[in-house]
């Protein structure tokens, strides 16, 4: 059976119209004759959405009993039995009630898709798992219901339901999203213009990346080499010269002119050596392009223009930014230069920008390293110089009426031999020396036009000429080979410099390092394989590109790393000269893998150290804070039992009150210690059920002095999903702490309000407050802020309160009170 197709309507925030759009799609399919049903839709009492349900068949929901309450969820079995062509399923990230078929609704959807049913669903950008931290930083609200990004990315269609922040706030103000009593709180908190704008940008960028990934996949599958300018992607060609910073900034300005513009800086080094690039300057330019939001790439290629164009077409770039050449005017006799070549061969789909800069025309500084790995054109030029050159020189000298003498003629022929060595290497130079000596003998050594030599001195001269020519050719060829070796070593050191620098700075993960290796050598996949012993099977520690090979023997190139690790590359066979630098890459990959594992072990050690710290603090607390109330109880009991003193009723009552107060303090301290122990060991089990804050919070205030707290809990608040016992302890600890630091005769305010799908309980005091740098520290165990005296507690109240809040799926944070003081904000989930 063919798998069903998934279509998702993605929104930036609640109320943008995702459910409405989904229901409209259902009506369109129904009108086309498609069997379409509503498997689950939550209209949230929104009239316009509720009207869209009319005319659509609805599958009855499944009723579930959970902790004394009844909940309704999508009946997966009923939908499978009905077997429609299309099912409409709202709120993909929803968490099902315990006892349901699956934990998450997206898992229900996977079952429907596997059964061949097409599904249309909805999700908000804040529910994507990878964006949880970003959304929390923007809105201050942590989303507990999430869906894995991969589930959404696998969707066959993703449609963005977009709305401007101003329009969404107007819709909110008109009562089209929330009930009137919730509108003001929502507009002033979650639905602030800044929040909505940031969430909208997140949604647009996420969808743009998804579209870009789909486009890249389509172009690869259909082998599309022509550039499609769907978005501005600008490639900056760097040489390592000082003009690079100007080019990067210019490219960044070009990218800002178009929505979604992207800058990719690329440095191309020859496989047999580098040009006059400064490693320090390249490092600065890399930092600059990353600061401007771009990416830096290092590619090896012998033909610089071709490699640059291949890279640009490979990333579907639309523009290339190059600097005007630094070569002087006379140097153009050796060729048109990279900029002109790229502009000529770019074609109509790539725009090439040549940017002027201060270094233009000033020369390259250090001469370029010339390798002896000669191209075809240079070899041809060398043979022409060594063979045709002597013929042309002979014609010139025999037709010019000037007797230069045999010595000068030999110097001219020797010049051609040296030129042949420079252009084509040793063999053309040897051929030039041999051919030149024959021409000198035949045309310029008496008797002329004969291969005999009359004068013995000329025999010595010709022999010396041949020996000098061969010697010069050998020396020039040897120098070229040494230049090649030095240039290649310089190329390797440059690559390794980038590699080691990024690793030492801790910027490179194993996957990033393997991706850099794949990109540098143009491979299809790179994998780091390891095994426990010589007879064990190989496992993949990390890979990039297409699926990795299972064994090093199956790869095109394999580099052993120690006894039980190997680097496997697939795509093409690399020359043996590249194995040295590949071995360095492999060694670095092993180092990165070891560092990641050591970091994991260090994190575990840190947790153990934290446990030791808590145990040490616990001993200190037991030795002082717990002994203080015990000492008071012991003294009072001893006094009461003394036969030497006749206590009055007032004194007896005071001693008994002292005993009761000490026992209460002792019970509170022991309770906090036990609670902290449960939190540290992960044994806190929350029983979540609906609760009314009107009932729970007053119970939490029984232990504080009368008149020290002022309550402001609206009766219209929705129910919250909490563990009543944990909530009561959490609120009690927070309020007790606020009362302790609040000025005399100034009550602590405890209020509550609704923000989106959350209920916030605020405990406001007018005490001395807490500096920003200490707000996180006050929630750590055994922490007392300021100059709190010994005996005032062991510093566990707020740590226990936050632990209980998070165990219920809530949060506890600290804010400044306007006008002075501290406000504790307890965020709880509102019941649906």
CSV table of N, CA and C in Angstrom, one decimal, residues 40 42 64 66 71-74 89-109 122-123 127 129 142-148 688 721 757 808-809 829-832:
chain,number,residue,atom,x,y,z
A,40,UNK,N,-9.8,15.3,13.7
A,40,UNK,CA,-9.8,16.0,14.9
A,40,UNK,C,-9.5,17.5,14.6
A,42,UNK,N,-9.8,21.4,16.6
A,42,UNK,CA,-10.1,22.2,17.8
A,42,UNK,C,-10.4,23.6,17.4
A,64,UNK,N,-11.6,9.6,27.2
A,64,UNK,CA,-10.6,8.9,28.1
A,64,UNK,C,-10.8,9.5,29.5
A,66,UNK,N,-9.0,10.2,33.0
A,66,UNK,CA,-7.7,10.4,33.5
A,66,UNK,C,-7.7,11.2,34.8
A,71,UNK,N,-11.4,13.4,29.1
A,71,UNK,CA,-10.8,14.1,28.0
A,71,UNK,C,-11.1,13.4,26.7
A,72,UNK,N,-11.1,14.2,25.6
A,72,UNK,CA,-11.4,13.7,24.3
A,72,UNK,C,-10.2,13.8,23.4
A,73,UNK,N,-9.9,12.7,22.7
A,73,UNK,CA,-8.7,12.6,21.8
A,73,UNK,C,-9.2,12.1,20.5
A,74,UNK,N,-8.3,12.2,19.5
A,74,UNK,CA,-8.6,11.6,18.2
A,74,UNK,C,-8.7,10.1,18.3
A,89,UNK,N,-6.4,16.7,10.5
A,89,UNK,CA,-6.0,16.5,11.9
A,89,UNK,C,-5.3,17.8,12.4
A,90,UNK,N,-5.9,18.4,13.4
A,90,UNK,CA,-5.4,19.7,13.9
A,90,UNK,C,-4.4,19.5,14.9
A,91,UNK,N,-3.5,20.5,15.2
A,91,UNK,CA,-2.5,20.6,16.3
A,91,UNK,C,-1.6,19.3,16.3
A,92,UNK,N,-0.7,19.3,15.3
A,92,UNK,CA,0.2,18.2,15.1
A,92,UNK,C,1.1,17.9,16.4
A,93,UNK,N,1.4,19.0,17.1
A,93,UNK,CA,2.4,18.9,18.2
A,93,UNK,C,1.7,18.5,19.5
A,94,UNK,N,0.4,18.2,19.5
A,94,UNK,CA,-0.4,18.0,20.7
A,94,UNK,C,0.1,16.7,21.4
A,95,UNK,N,0.1,16.7,22.8
A,95,UNK,CA,0.5,15.6,23.6
A,95,UNK,C,-0.8,14.9,24.0
A,96,UNK,N,-1.0,13.6,23.7
A,96,UNK,CA,-2.2,12.9,24.0
A,96,UNK,C,-2.3,12.6,25.5
A,97,UNK,N,-3.5,12.4,26.0
A,97,UNK,CA,-3.7,12.0,27.4
A,97,UNK,C,-3.1,10.6,27.7
A,98,UNK,N,-2.5,10.4,28.8
A,98,UNK,CA,-2.0,9.0,29.1
A,98,UNK,C,-3.1,8.0,29.0
A,99,UNK,N,-2.8,6.9,28.4
A,99,UNK,CA,-3.8,5.9,28.0
A,99,UNK,C,-4.2,5.9,26.6
A,100,UNK,N,-3.7,6.9,25.9
A,100,UNK,CA,-4.0,7.0,24.4
A,100,UNK,C,-3.2,6.0,23.7
A,101,UNK,N,-3.5,5.8,22.4
A,101,UNK,CA,-2.8,4.8,21.6
A,101,UNK,C,-1.3,5.2,21.4
A,102,UNK,N,-1.1,6.5,21.2
A,102,UNK,CA,0.3,7.0,21.1
A,102,UNK,C,0.5,8.2,22.1
A,103,UNK,N,1.8,8.5,22.4
A,103,UNK,CA,2.0,9.6,23.3
A,103,UNK,C,1.8,10.9,22.6
A,104,UNK,N,2.1,11.1,21.3
A,104,UNK,CA,2.0,12.4,20.6
A,104,UNK,C,1.1,12.2,19.4
A,105,UNK,N,0.4,13.3,19.1
A,105,UNK,CA,-0.5,13.2,17.9
A,105,UNK,C,0.2,13.0,16.6
A,106,UNK,N,1.5,13.5,16.5
A,106,UNK,CA,2.2,13.3,15.2
A,106,UNK,C,2.4,11.8,15.0
A,107,UNK,N,2.5,11.0,16.1
A,107,UNK,CA,2.6,9.6,16.0
A,107,UNK,C,1.3,8.9,15.5
A,108,UNK,N,0.2,9.5,15.9
A,108,UNK,CA,-1.1,9.1,15.3
A,108,UNK,C,-1.2,9.4,13.8
A,109,UNK,N,-0.7,10.5,13.4
A,109,UNK,CA,-0.7,10.9,12.0
A,109,UNK,C,0.2,9.9,11.2
A,122,UNK,N,-1.9,21.0,11.0
A,122,UNK,CA,-1.4,22.3,11.4
A,122,UNK,C,-0.4,22.3,12.5
A,123,UNK,N,0.5,23.3,12.5
A,123,UNK,CA,1.5,23.4,13.6
A,123,UNK,C,2.0,24.8,13.6
A,127,UNK,N,6.4,25.3,18.1
A,127,UNK,CA,6.3,23.9,18.5
A,127,UNK,C,7.4,23.1,17.9
A,129,UNK,N,10.8,21.4,17.6
A,129,UNK,CA,11.7,21.1,18.7
A,129,UNK,C,13.0,21.9,18.7
A,142,UNK,N,8.4,28.8,27.6
A,142,UNK,CA,8.9,27.5,27.1
A,142,UNK,C,7.8,26.6,26.6
A,143,UNK,N,7.9,26.2,25.4
A,143,UNK,CA,6.9,25.3,24.8
A,143,UNK,C,7.1,23.9,25.2
A,144,UNK,N,6.2,23.3,25.9
A,144,UNK,CA,6.3,21.9,26.4
A,144,UNK,C,5.9,20.9,25.3
A,145,UNK,N,4.9,21.3,24.5
A,145,UNK,CA,4.5,20.4,23.4
A,145,UNK,C,5.2,20.7,22.1
A,146,UNK,N,6.0,19.8,21.7
A,146,UNK,CA,6.9,20.0,20.5
A,146,UNK,C,6.7,18.8,19.6
A,147,UNK,N,7.2,19.0,18.4
A,147,UNK,CA,7.2,18.0,17.3
A,147,UNK,C,8.6,18.0,16.7
A,148,UNK,N,9.2,16.8,16.5
A,148,UNK,CA,10.5,16.8,15.9
A,148,UNK,C,10.5,17.5,14.5
A,688,UNK,N,-0.5,15.0,37.5
A,688,UNK,CA,-1.1,16.1,36.9
A,688,UNK,C,-2.6,16.0,36.8
A,721,UNK,N,-3.2,22.7,34.8
A,721,UNK,CA,-2.8,21.3,34.9
A,721,UNK,C,-1.6,21.2,35.8
A,757,UNK,N,-1.5,30.3,26.4
A,757,UNK,CA,-2.0,29.1,27.0
A,757,UNK,C,-1.3,28.8,28.3
A,808,UNK,N,6.3,19.8,37.2
A,808,UNK,CA,4.9,19.9,36.7
A,808,UNK,C,4.8,20.4,35.3
A,809,UNK,N,5.9,20.7,34.7
A,809,UNK,CA,5.9,21.3,33.3
A,809,UNK,C,5.8,22.8,33.4
A,829,UNK,N,0.7,25.6,33.1
A,829,UNK,CA,0.0,25.2,31.9
A,829,UNK,C,-1.5,25.3,32.2
A,830,UNK,N,-2.2,26.1,31.3
A,830,UNK,CA,-3.7,26.2,31.4
A,830,UNK,C,-4.3,24.9,30.8
A,831,UNK,N,-5.4,24.5,31.5
A,831,UNK,CA,-6.1,23.3,31.0
A,831,UNK,C,-6.7,23.6,29.7
A,832,UNK,N,-6.8,22.6,28.8
A,832,UNK,CA,-7.4,22.8,27.5
A,832,UNK,C,-8.9,22.6,27.6
